[in-house]
Short mmCIF file of C-alpha atoms in Angstrom, two decimals:
data_model
loop_
_atom_site.label_atom_id
_atom_site.label_comp_id
_atom_site.label_asym_id
_atom_site.label_seq_id
_atom_site.Cartn_x
_atom_site.Cartn_y
_atom_site.Cartn_z
CA MET C 1 -0.09 0.05 -0.16
CA PRO C 2 1.65 3.48 -1.19
CA LYS C 3 2.33 5.92 1.94
CA GLY C 4 0.77 9.45 1.58
CA HIS C 5 1.66 12.39 3.96
CA VAL C 6 -0.76 15.46 4.15
CA ILE C 7 0.50 18.63 5.74
CA GLY C 8 -1.84 20.91 7.39
CA LEU C 9 -5.28 19.93 9.00
CA GLY C 10 -7.61 22.24 7.77
CA LYS C 11 -10.55 21.81 5.23
CA SER C 12 -8.21 21.12 2.32
CA GLY C 13 -5.81 18.91 4.26
CA VAL C 14 -8.84 16.59 5.39
CA ALA C 15 -10.34 16.34 2.15
CA ALA C 16 -6.96 15.41 0.61
CA ALA C 17 -6.33 12.67 3.25
CA ARG C 18 -9.78 11.34 2.62
CA LEU C 19 -9.37 11.38 -1.29
CA LEU C 20 -6.13 9.40 -0.92
CA LYS C 21 -7.58 6.85 1.46
CA GLN C 22 -10.53 6.36 -0.68
CA GLN C 23 -7.69 5.49 -3.42
CA GLY C 24 -6.13 2.99 -1.34
CA TRP C 25 -3.34 4.98 0.19
CA GLU C 26 -2.07 4.66 3.81
CA VAL C 27 -2.31 8.16 5.04
CA VAL C 28 -0.80 10.25 7.80
CA LEU C 29 -1.90 13.77 8.19
CA SER C 30 0.20 16.34 10.24
CA ASP C 31 -0.14 19.71 11.92
CA ARG C 32 2.37 21.82 13.83
CA ASN C 33 -0.61 22.97 16.00
CA THR C 34 -2.23 21.41 18.94
CA SER C 35 -5.79 22.29 20.17
CA ALA C 36 -8.84 20.57 21.67
CA ASN C 37 -10.56 21.30 17.90
CA LEU C 38 -7.71 19.58 16.44
CA GLN C 39 -7.71 16.73 19.02
CA LYS C 40 -11.41 16.09 18.12
CA GLN C 41 -10.83 15.97 14.32
CA GLN C 42 -7.80 13.60 15.10
CA GLN C 43 -10.43 11.17 16.88
CA GLU C 44 -12.82 11.58 14.27
CA LEU C 45 -10.24 10.68 11.61
CA ALA C 46 -8.80 7.79 13.32
CA THR C 47 -12.29 5.98 13.02
CA GLU C 48 -11.64 6.32 9.19
CA GLN C 49 -7.99 4.70 9.50
CA ILE C 50 -6.35 8.15 8.83
CA THR C 51 -3.37 8.90 11.36
CA VAL C 52 -3.36 12.42 12.69
CA GLU C 53 -0.15 13.51 14.21
CA LEU C 54 -0.45 16.94 16.11
CA GLY C 55 2.26 19.41 17.03
CA TYR C 56 4.46 17.48 14.49
CA SER C 57 6.79 18.70 11.64
CA LEU C 58 7.31 16.32 8.71
CA GLU C 59 10.81 14.58 9.35
CA LEU C 60 12.49 12.86 6.41
CA ASP C 61 15.28 10.85 8.21
CA GLY C 62 13.99 7.28 8.28
CA SER C 63 13.75 4.72 5.77
CA ASP C 64 10.08 4.66 5.71
CA LEU C 65 9.43 7.36 3.63
CA PRO C 66 6.07 8.53 1.99
CA GLN C 67 5.76 8.26 -1.75
CA LEU C 68 3.68 11.33 -1.96
CA ILE C 69 3.43 14.61 0.10
CA VAL C 70 0.42 16.88 -0.22
CA VAL C 71 0.39 20.38 1.10
CA SER C 72 -2.38 22.39 2.26
CA PRO C 73 -2.62 26.01 0.70
CA GLY C 74 -1.38 27.83 3.86
CA VAL C 75 1.80 26.00 4.07
CA PRO C 76 4.81 27.70 2.34
CA TRP C 77 6.15 26.05 -0.43
CA ASP C 78 9.93 26.35 0.32
CA ILE C 79 9.91 25.30 4.01
CA PRO C 80 13.25 23.02 4.47
CA GLU C 81 11.12 19.85 4.90
CA LEU C 82 9.43 20.55 1.34
CA VAL C 83 12.66 21.26 -0.25
CA LYS C 84 14.32 18.13 1.27
CA ALA C 85 11.44 16.13 -0.01
CA ARG C 86 12.03 17.29 -3.37
CA GLU C 87 15.57 16.68 -3.23
CA LEU C 88 14.91 12.98 -1.87
CA GLY C 89 12.79 12.47 -5.20
CA ILE C 90 9.48 12.42 -3.10
CA GLU C 91 6.60 13.95 -5.24
CA THR C 92 5.36 16.81 -3.57
CA ILE C 93 2.04 18.68 -4.76
CA GLY C 94 -0.66 20.70 -3.46
CA GLU C 95 -4.14 19.81 -2.62
CA MET C 96 -5.51 21.48 -5.74
CA GLU C 97 -3.25 19.23 -7.87
CA LEU C 98 -4.44 16.24 -6.10
CA ALA C 99 -8.20 17.17 -6.77
CA TRP C 100 -7.39 18.01 -10.59
CA ARG C 101 -5.69 14.41 -11.06
CA TYR C 102 -9.01 12.87 -9.92
CA LEU C 103 -11.27 15.66 -11.84
CA GLN C 104 -9.39 16.18 -15.04
CA PRO C 105 -12.15 14.76 -17.44
CA VAL C 106 -14.28 17.63 -16.07
CA PRO C 107 -13.83 21.02 -17.72
CA TRP C 108 -12.69 23.84 -15.15
CA VAL C 109 -12.91 27.50 -14.97
CA ALA C 110 -10.24 28.74 -12.97
CA ILE C 111 -10.34 32.30 -11.53
CA THR C 112 -7.01 33.95 -10.12
CA GLY C 113 -6.08 37.64 -9.35
CA THR C 114 -5.04 39.76 -6.43
CA ASN C 115 -8.41 41.21 -5.93
CA GLY C 116 -12.02 40.52 -7.45
CA LYS C 117 -11.48 36.80 -7.51
CA THR C 118 -14.24 35.75 -4.84
CA THR C 119 -16.92 37.89 -6.55
CA THR C 120 -16.10 36.73 -10.00
CA THR C 121 -16.02 33.19 -9.10
CA SER C 122 -19.32 33.37 -7.04
CA LEU C 123 -20.96 35.05 -9.91
CA ILE C 124 -19.79 32.49 -12.56
CA ALA C 125 -20.85 29.63 -10.36
CA ALA C 126 -24.35 31.30 -10.03
CA ILE C 127 -24.60 31.59 -13.75
CA PHE C 128 -23.53 28.09 -14.47
CA GLN C 129 -25.82 26.62 -11.61
CA THR C 130 -28.77 28.77 -12.91
CA ALA C 131 -28.18 27.29 -16.40
CA GLY C 132 -28.72 23.93 -14.73
CA LEU C 133 -25.38 22.70 -14.73
CA ASP C 134 -23.63 20.99 -11.43
CA ALA C 135 -20.74 23.38 -11.03
CA PRO C 136 -19.43 23.80 -7.50
CA ALA C 137 -17.41 26.53 -6.44
CA CYS C 138 -14.29 25.31 -4.61
CA GLY C 139 -10.56 26.27 -3.85
CA ASN C 140 -10.28 29.61 -2.04
CA ILE C 141 -14.24 29.78 -1.58
CA GLY C 142 -16.87 27.01 -1.14
CA TYR C 143 -15.78 23.28 -0.84
CA ALA C 144 -12.03 22.38 -0.82
CA ALA C 145 -11.28 20.92 -4.38
CA CYS C 146 -10.69 17.59 -3.08
CA GLU C 147 -14.27 17.47 -1.48
CA VAL C 148 -15.57 17.99 -5.05
CA ALA C 149 -13.36 14.96 -5.97
CA LEU C 150 -14.91 12.95 -3.29
CA ALA C 151 -18.49 13.53 -4.33
CA PRO C 152 -20.13 10.32 -5.65
CA LYS C 153 -20.93 11.79 -8.90
CA ARG C 154 -18.77 13.92 -10.98
CA PRO C 155 -19.81 17.54 -11.72
CA ASP C 156 -20.50 19.34 -15.23
CA TRP C 157 -18.00 21.94 -14.41
CA VAL C 158 -15.45 22.98 -11.63
CA ILE C 159 -15.45 26.56 -10.82
CA GLY C 160 -12.12 27.02 -8.88
CA GLU C 161 -10.90 30.43 -7.06
CA ILE C 162 -7.20 29.59 -7.22
CA SER C 163 -4.67 31.61 -5.26
CA SER C 164 -0.99 31.95 -5.99
CA TYR C 165 -0.43 29.43 -3.17
CA GLN C 166 -2.33 26.88 -4.80
CA ILE C 167 -1.09 27.68 -8.43
CA GLU C 168 2.51 27.31 -7.03
CA SER C 169 2.06 23.91 -5.87
CA SER C 170 -0.11 22.60 -9.00
CA SER C 171 2.31 21.12 -11.72
CA SER C 172 -0.21 19.92 -14.21
CA LEU C 173 -3.59 21.85 -13.53
CA ALA C 174 -5.07 22.88 -17.12
CA PRO C 175 -8.25 24.52 -16.98
CA ARG C 176 -10.78 24.84 -19.90
CA ILE C 177 -11.20 28.65 -19.25
CA GLY C 178 -8.71 30.69 -17.31
CA VAL C 179 -9.74 34.04 -15.89
CA TRP C 180 -7.12 36.81 -14.43
CA THR C 181 -9.15 39.37 -12.29
CA THR C 182 -6.57 42.18 -11.32
CA PHE C 183 -2.57 42.26 -10.25
CA THR C 184 -1.21 44.28 -7.62
CA PRO C 185 1.63 43.58 -5.26
CA ASP C 186 0.49 41.16 -2.55
CA HIS C 187 1.68 38.07 -0.56
CA LEU C 188 5.41 39.49 -1.20
CA SER C 189 6.48 38.23 2.15
CA ARG C 190 5.80 34.67 0.74
CA HIS C 191 6.85 35.15 -2.97
CA LYS C 192 9.61 37.76 -2.39
CA THR C 193 9.46 39.67 -5.68
CA LEU C 194 6.54 41.11 -7.98
CA GLU C 195 8.16 39.10 -10.76
CA ASN C 196 7.88 35.92 -9.05
CA TYR C 197 4.16 36.44 -7.96
CA TYR C 198 3.24 37.47 -11.53
CA ASN C 199 4.99 34.19 -12.91
CA ILE C 200 3.04 32.30 -10.62
CA LYS C 201 -0.45 33.60 -11.71
CA ALA C 202 0.85 33.68 -15.45
CA SER C 203 1.68 29.98 -15.31
CA LEU C 204 -2.13 29.06 -14.55
CA LEU C 205 -3.33 31.17 -17.71
CA ARG C 206 -0.74 29.67 -20.06
CA ASN C 207 -2.01 26.33 -19.13
CA SER C 208 -5.64 27.52 -19.89
CA GLU C 209 -7.18 26.32 -23.27
CA ILE C 210 -9.18 29.99 -23.32
CA GLN C 211 -8.07 33.24 -21.32
CA VAL C 212 -10.05 36.02 -19.97
CA PHE C 213 -8.32 39.12 -18.83
CA ASN C 214 -9.37 42.28 -16.97
CA GLY C 215 -8.20 44.97 -19.67
CA ASP C 216 -9.08 47.74 -17.02
CA ASP C 217 -6.39 46.56 -14.76
CA VAL C 218 -3.31 48.87 -15.06
CA TYR C 219 -0.56 46.24 -14.78
CA LEU C 220 -2.22 43.54 -16.97
CA ASN C 221 -3.19 46.26 -19.67
CA LYS C 222 0.41 47.33 -20.09
CA LEU C 223 1.21 43.74 -21.01
CA GLY C 224 -1.62 43.30 -23.40
CA LEU C 225 -1.36 41.50 -26.63
CA SER C 226 2.32 41.37 -26.65
CA HIS C 227 2.10 39.05 -23.94
CA TRP C 228 -1.44 37.29 -24.38
CA PRO C 229 -1.96 37.65 -27.93
CA ASP C 230 -4.89 34.94 -28.16
CA ALA C 231 -6.82 36.33 -24.98
CA TYR C 232 -10.32 37.66 -24.54
CA TRP C 233 -9.98 41.27 -23.13
CA THR C 234 -12.77 43.05 -21.10
CA SER C 235 -13.38 46.84 -20.42
CA ILE C 236 -15.84 48.67 -18.73
CA LYS C 237 -14.88 51.95 -20.69
CA GLY C 238 -16.41 50.41 -24.13
CA LYS C 239 -15.37 49.25 -27.43
CA ASP C 240 -12.49 51.96 -28.03
CA PHE C 241 -10.68 50.79 -24.94
CA LEU C 242 -11.09 46.71 -25.95
CA ILE C 243 -7.42 45.28 -26.17
CA GLY C 244 -7.33 43.38 -29.43
CA ASP C 245 -10.37 42.65 -31.73
CA LYS C 246 -12.24 39.92 -29.62
CA GLY C 247 -13.65 40.37 -26.06
CA PHE C 248 -16.34 41.89 -23.87
CA TYR C 249 -17.16 45.49 -23.04
CA ILE C 250 -19.73 47.93 -21.75
CA GLU C 251 -21.67 50.17 -24.14
CA ASP C 252 -24.86 52.24 -23.62
CA GLY C 253 -25.53 50.46 -20.38
CA TRP C 254 -25.15 46.90 -21.71
CA VAL C 255 -22.48 43.93 -21.69
CA VAL C 256 -21.38 43.49 -25.35
CA GLU C 257 -19.93 40.49 -26.82
CA LYS C 258 -17.47 40.12 -29.67
CA LEU C 259 -16.41 36.55 -29.97
CA THR C 260 -14.22 36.77 -32.85
CA ALA C 261 -12.32 39.30 -34.92
CA THR C 262 -15.16 39.21 -37.41
CA SER C 263 -18.26 38.63 -35.70
CA THR C 264 -20.92 41.43 -35.07
CA PRO C 265 -21.09 42.64 -31.56
CA GLU C 266 -24.16 41.40 -29.35
CA ALA C 267 -25.58 42.95 -26.32
CA ILE C 268 -26.11 40.24 -23.74
CA ILE C 269 -27.15 41.92 -20.56
CA GLU C 270 -28.02 45.32 -19.14
CA VAL C 271 -25.42 46.47 -16.59
CA SER C 272 -27.95 47.56 -14.15
CA ALA C 273 -29.28 44.03 -13.44
CA LEU C 274 -26.45 43.68 -11.03
CA ARG C 275 -27.12 44.71 -7.65
CA MET C 276 -23.72 45.22 -6.31
CA VAL C 277 -21.94 48.78 -6.44
CA GLY C 278 -18.77 49.96 -7.76
CA GLU C 279 -16.90 49.86 -11.12
CA HIS C 280 -14.85 47.05 -9.77
CA ASN C 281 -17.96 44.83 -9.84
CA GLN C 282 -18.79 45.69 -13.38
CA GLN C 283 -15.37 44.48 -14.27
CA ASN C 284 -16.17 41.34 -12.07
CA LEU C 285 -19.59 41.14 -14.07
CA LEU C 286 -17.89 41.46 -17.48
CA MET C 287 -15.37 38.52 -16.84
CA SER C 288 -18.17 36.30 -15.31
CA VAL C 289 -20.32 36.93 -18.55
CA ALA C 290 -17.27 36.07 -20.57
CA ALA C 291 -16.76 32.96 -19.01
CA ALA C 292 -20.07 31.95 -19.30
CA ARG C 293 -20.45 32.79 -22.90
CA LEU C 294 -17.32 31.16 -23.79
CA ALA C 295 -18.62 27.90 -21.94
CA GLY C 296 -21.50 28.18 -24.34
CA ILE C 297 -24.23 29.45 -21.72
CA ASP C 298 -27.39 31.13 -23.00
CA PRO C 299 -27.97 34.83 -22.19
CA ALA C 300 -31.19 34.22 -20.90
CA ALA C 301 -29.62 32.20 -18.12
CA ILE C 302 -27.03 34.60 -17.49
CA SER C 303 -29.39 37.54 -17.19
CA ARG C 304 -31.48 35.65 -14.53
CA ALA C 305 -28.48 34.56 -12.51
CA ILE C 306 -27.19 38.26 -12.31
CA SER C 307 -30.57 39.68 -11.50
CA GLU C 308 -30.93 37.20 -8.67
CA PHE C 309 -27.40 37.50 -7.37
CA PRO C 310 -27.09 38.72 -3.89
CA GLY C 311 -23.28 39.72 -3.73
CA VAL C 312 -20.74 38.19 -1.63
CA PRO C 313 -20.54 38.03 2.20
CA HIS C 314 -17.69 40.12 3.50
CA ARG C 315 -17.22 42.11 0.26
CA LEU C 316 -19.11 45.35 0.61
CA GLU C 317 -21.81 43.37 2.00
CA HIS C 318 -24.78 45.58 3.41
CA ILE C 319 -25.31 44.41 6.99
CA CYS C 320 -28.17 46.98 8.31
CA THR C 321 -29.45 50.73 8.13
CA TRP C 322 -29.72 52.57 11.48
CA GLN C 323 -30.96 56.11 11.47
CA GLY C 324 -30.19 56.36 8.00
CA ILE C 325 -26.55 55.19 8.20
CA ASP C 326 -25.44 52.04 6.36
CA PHE C 327 -23.31 49.67 8.09
CA ILE C 328 -21.24 47.68 5.27
CA ASN C 329 -18.89 44.78 5.84
CA ASP C 330 -15.97 44.82 3.58
CA SER C 331 -13.77 42.34 5.88
CA LYS C 332 -12.30 40.63 2.57
CA ALA C 333 -10.46 43.89 1.96
CA THR C 334 -7.16 42.40 3.14
CA ASN C 335 -4.77 44.76 1.32
CA TYR C 336 -4.54 48.31 0.49
CA ASP C 337 -6.03 48.06 -3.14
CA ALA C 338 -9.16 46.05 -1.93
CA ALA C 339 -9.79 48.60 0.65
CA GLU C 340 -9.07 51.62 -1.65
CA VAL C 341 -12.01 49.94 -3.97
CA GLY C 342 -14.10 49.52 -0.91
CA LEU C 343 -13.93 53.24 0.07
CA ALA C 344 -14.21 54.25 -3.53
CA SER C 345 -17.59 52.33 -3.81
CA VAL C 346 -19.53 53.72 -0.85
CA LYS C 347 -21.44 56.95 -0.37
CA SER C 348 -19.29 59.64 1.91
CA PRO C 349 -18.78 60.82 4.38
CA VAL C 350 -17.50 57.41 5.97
CA ILE C 351 -16.62 56.36 9.28
CA LEU C 352 -13.92 53.76 8.50
CA ILE C 353 -12.95 50.70 10.73
CA ALA C 354 -9.32 49.72 9.73
CA GLY C 355 -6.43 47.64 10.80
CA GLY C 356 -5.44 44.14 11.76
CA GLU C 357 -2.07 42.58 10.42
CA ALA C 358 -0.58 44.71 8.10
CA LYS C 359 1.00 43.67 4.86
CA ALA C 360 3.38 44.94 2.57
CA GLY C 361 2.36 47.11 -0.33
CA ASP C 362 1.56 50.73 -1.63
CA ASP C 363 -1.04 52.42 0.76
CA THR C 364 -0.82 55.95 -1.34
CA GLY C 365 -4.21 55.36 -3.07
CA TRP C 366 -5.85 54.17 -0.05
CA MET C 367 -4.66 56.98 2.01
CA ALA C 368 -5.82 59.39 -0.80
CA GLN C 369 -9.28 57.81 -0.45
CA ILE C 370 -9.33 58.14 3.23
CA LYS C 371 -8.71 61.76 3.05
CA ALA C 372 -11.35 62.45 0.49
CA LYS C 373 -13.98 60.41 2.13
CA ALA C 374 -13.65 59.44 5.69
CA ALA C 375 -15.04 61.66 8.50
CA ALA C 376 -13.23 59.60 11.11
CA VAL C 377 -10.98 56.35 11.00
CA LEU C 378 -11.24 53.90 13.98
CA LEU C 379 -8.08 51.74 14.16
CA ILE C 380 -7.91 48.26 15.37
CA GLY C 381 -5.33 45.63 15.74
CA ASP C 382 -1.65 45.23 15.39
CA ALA C 383 -1.34 47.83 12.70
CA ALA C 384 -2.99 50.76 14.48
CA PRO C 385 -0.17 52.57 15.64
CA THR C 386 1.58 52.33 12.14
CA PHE C 387 -1.69 53.42 10.41
CA ALA C 388 -2.14 56.37 13.14
CA GLN C 389 1.43 57.40 12.17
CA CYS C 390 0.59 57.41 8.42
CA LEU C 391 -2.49 59.42 8.87
CA GLN C 392 -0.72 61.80 11.02
CA GLU C 393 2.32 62.48 8.27
CA LEU C 394 -0.94 62.87 5.90
CA GLY C 395 -1.95 65.72 7.98
CA TYR C 396 -5.13 63.72 8.75
CA THR C 397 -6.01 63.95 12.64
CA ASN C 398 -9.44 62.54 12.64
CA TYR C 399 -8.53 59.24 13.85
CA GLU C 400 -8.82 56.95 17.30
CA ILE C 401 -7.14 53.73 18.16
CA VAL C 402 -9.89 51.57 19.61
CA GLU C 403 -8.00 48.44 19.36
CA THR C 404 -11.11 45.79 19.02
CA MET C 405 -13.99 45.49 16.95
CA ASP C 406 -16.14 45.53 19.96
CA ARG C 407 -15.03 48.98 20.77
CA ALA C 408 -14.98 50.06 17.18
CA VAL C 409 -18.77 49.50 16.21
CA PRO C 410 -20.41 51.53 18.98
CA ARG C 411 -17.89 54.32 18.80
CA ALA C 412 -18.50 54.19 14.71
CA ALA C 413 -22.10 54.49 15.22
CA GLU C 414 -21.71 57.67 17.64
CA LEU C 415 -19.41 59.46 15.17
CA ALA C 416 -21.65 58.66 12.23
CA GLN C 417 -24.48 60.45 14.09
CA LYS C 418 -22.24 63.30 15.01
CA ASN C 419 -20.70 63.47 11.50
CA GLN C 420 -23.87 62.96 9.66
CA ALA C 421 -22.04 60.13 7.78
CA ALA C 422 -23.83 58.08 5.24
CA VAL C 423 -21.72 54.91 5.97
CA VAL C 424 -19.90 52.78 8.68
CA LEU C 425 -17.46 50.81 6.77
CA LEU C 426 -15.29 47.81 7.83
CA SER C 427 -12.77 47.92 5.35
CA PRO C 428 -9.24 46.66 7.11
CA ALA C 429 -6.75 46.75 4.47
CA CYS C 430 -5.10 44.17 6.46
CA ALA C 431 -4.83 40.41 7.02
CA SER C 432 -6.96 39.31 10.11
CA PHE C 433 -4.57 36.95 11.92
CA ASP C 434 -3.75 39.27 14.73
CA GLN C 435 -7.17 38.67 16.27
CA TYR C 436 -9.33 36.27 14.21
CA ALA C 437 -8.69 32.87 12.50
CA ASN C 438 -9.62 34.34 9.10
CA PHE C 439 -11.52 37.41 7.48
CA GLU C 440 -14.66 35.62 7.66
CA GLN C 441 -14.58 35.46 11.40
CA ARG C 442 -13.67 39.02 11.52
CA GLY C 443 -16.68 40.02 9.34
CA ASP C 444 -18.90 37.64 11.27
CA ARG C 445 -17.96 39.55 14.41
CA PHE C 446 -18.75 42.98 12.93
CA ARG C 447 -22.03 41.72 11.36
CA GLN C 448 -22.77 40.38 15.01
CA LEU C 449 -21.91 43.80 16.70
CA CYS C 450 -23.82 45.72 14.12
CA LEU C 451 -27.09 43.93 14.53
CA GLU C 452 -26.77 43.78 18.36
CA TRP C 453 -26.41 47.52 18.32
CA VAL C 454 -29.47 48.38 16.13
CA GLY C 455 -31.50 45.71 18.13
CA ASN C 456 -30.56 47.39 21.43
CA SER C 457 -30.90 51.04 20.21
#
């Protein structure tokens, strides 16, 4: 019986271990951490004959080595254990690659990019499902990819939101349609250089049979046809701004498709059918319609799916309105660019809640939006003192360090009344790991506090 070792006891790792077990492997699943929750999972998996080792880092010294190592998305690709495994000739892959190997007969739409991935993935999955297709969203959202592979019946399509971490560890993943939403500096603590980060993303698109790009993204637009001559480009600015002679654009309030150099442009859906605000969501709409049309989906199904689409949790999610003030959860804005888009998309004046675990990046555009739109800024988490200093240097003094979400929400409500603000916006520009397990947990806490505030008021 071949031996497989899975690193990381998250959703992806557990699904990978179960898939290997189902395929006749002897499986060990390890995690550096120990907690009551992990111990509970350890006991559950023991009943499935999957060994779980907690507080354990992979050691490759003995003779009883695994033939395969599967890595969860959160585990860096260049840790010493994995470098050594590759030197020893042990096949090392990511959970996404493992799923691909079992789901290869199924066509995939793979969505990557710095920002916009989740909304675009959710929209594409909604369109495919409205068209009557079994098309689960997986990867960075929804199911782990290996959970889809474990399902008794193969889906019609796989709609995968795929991060740079997952691409890096997927050697053979080759989607039918690849979509690239945006590209700005992110995850550089992991990928070191912008060039390296770009090349990882680009490898997924190069492996895709059909390519869709956001032509309004500054970085991707610059590369244009010289790098991606056969791609379908999109633009919310109209036909004159379309790169190349085929693609999808907005004109006179309609999404228009031009499928070949010689075909007649065809209006597909009115932009107003989409309930979500902001130009970035119009870009997401264009890429979603492009993927659906290139997969052969009927415009009627596209129109129905988009008009019914409620939006994505934690991305400019409207929580409630209290005394004319909208409370909006944008917890998914984990970097400066996403937070800048969040601020640009809402009415002003805004009371902004920001902070968390800071990331490397250029905060210039975000700071300019704060100066233009924020009546006050409430700072939480580890980044609070640094952000306070940046705002001070900018000549912006209407900020307070409140440290926690529990303090931020009631204070934001008070300040919103005092400043006649239209919106209280959580858009942190930071990762969540200083205070929360993930951005979802942070957004859920914000939602809970907002609803409690309204209930008690």
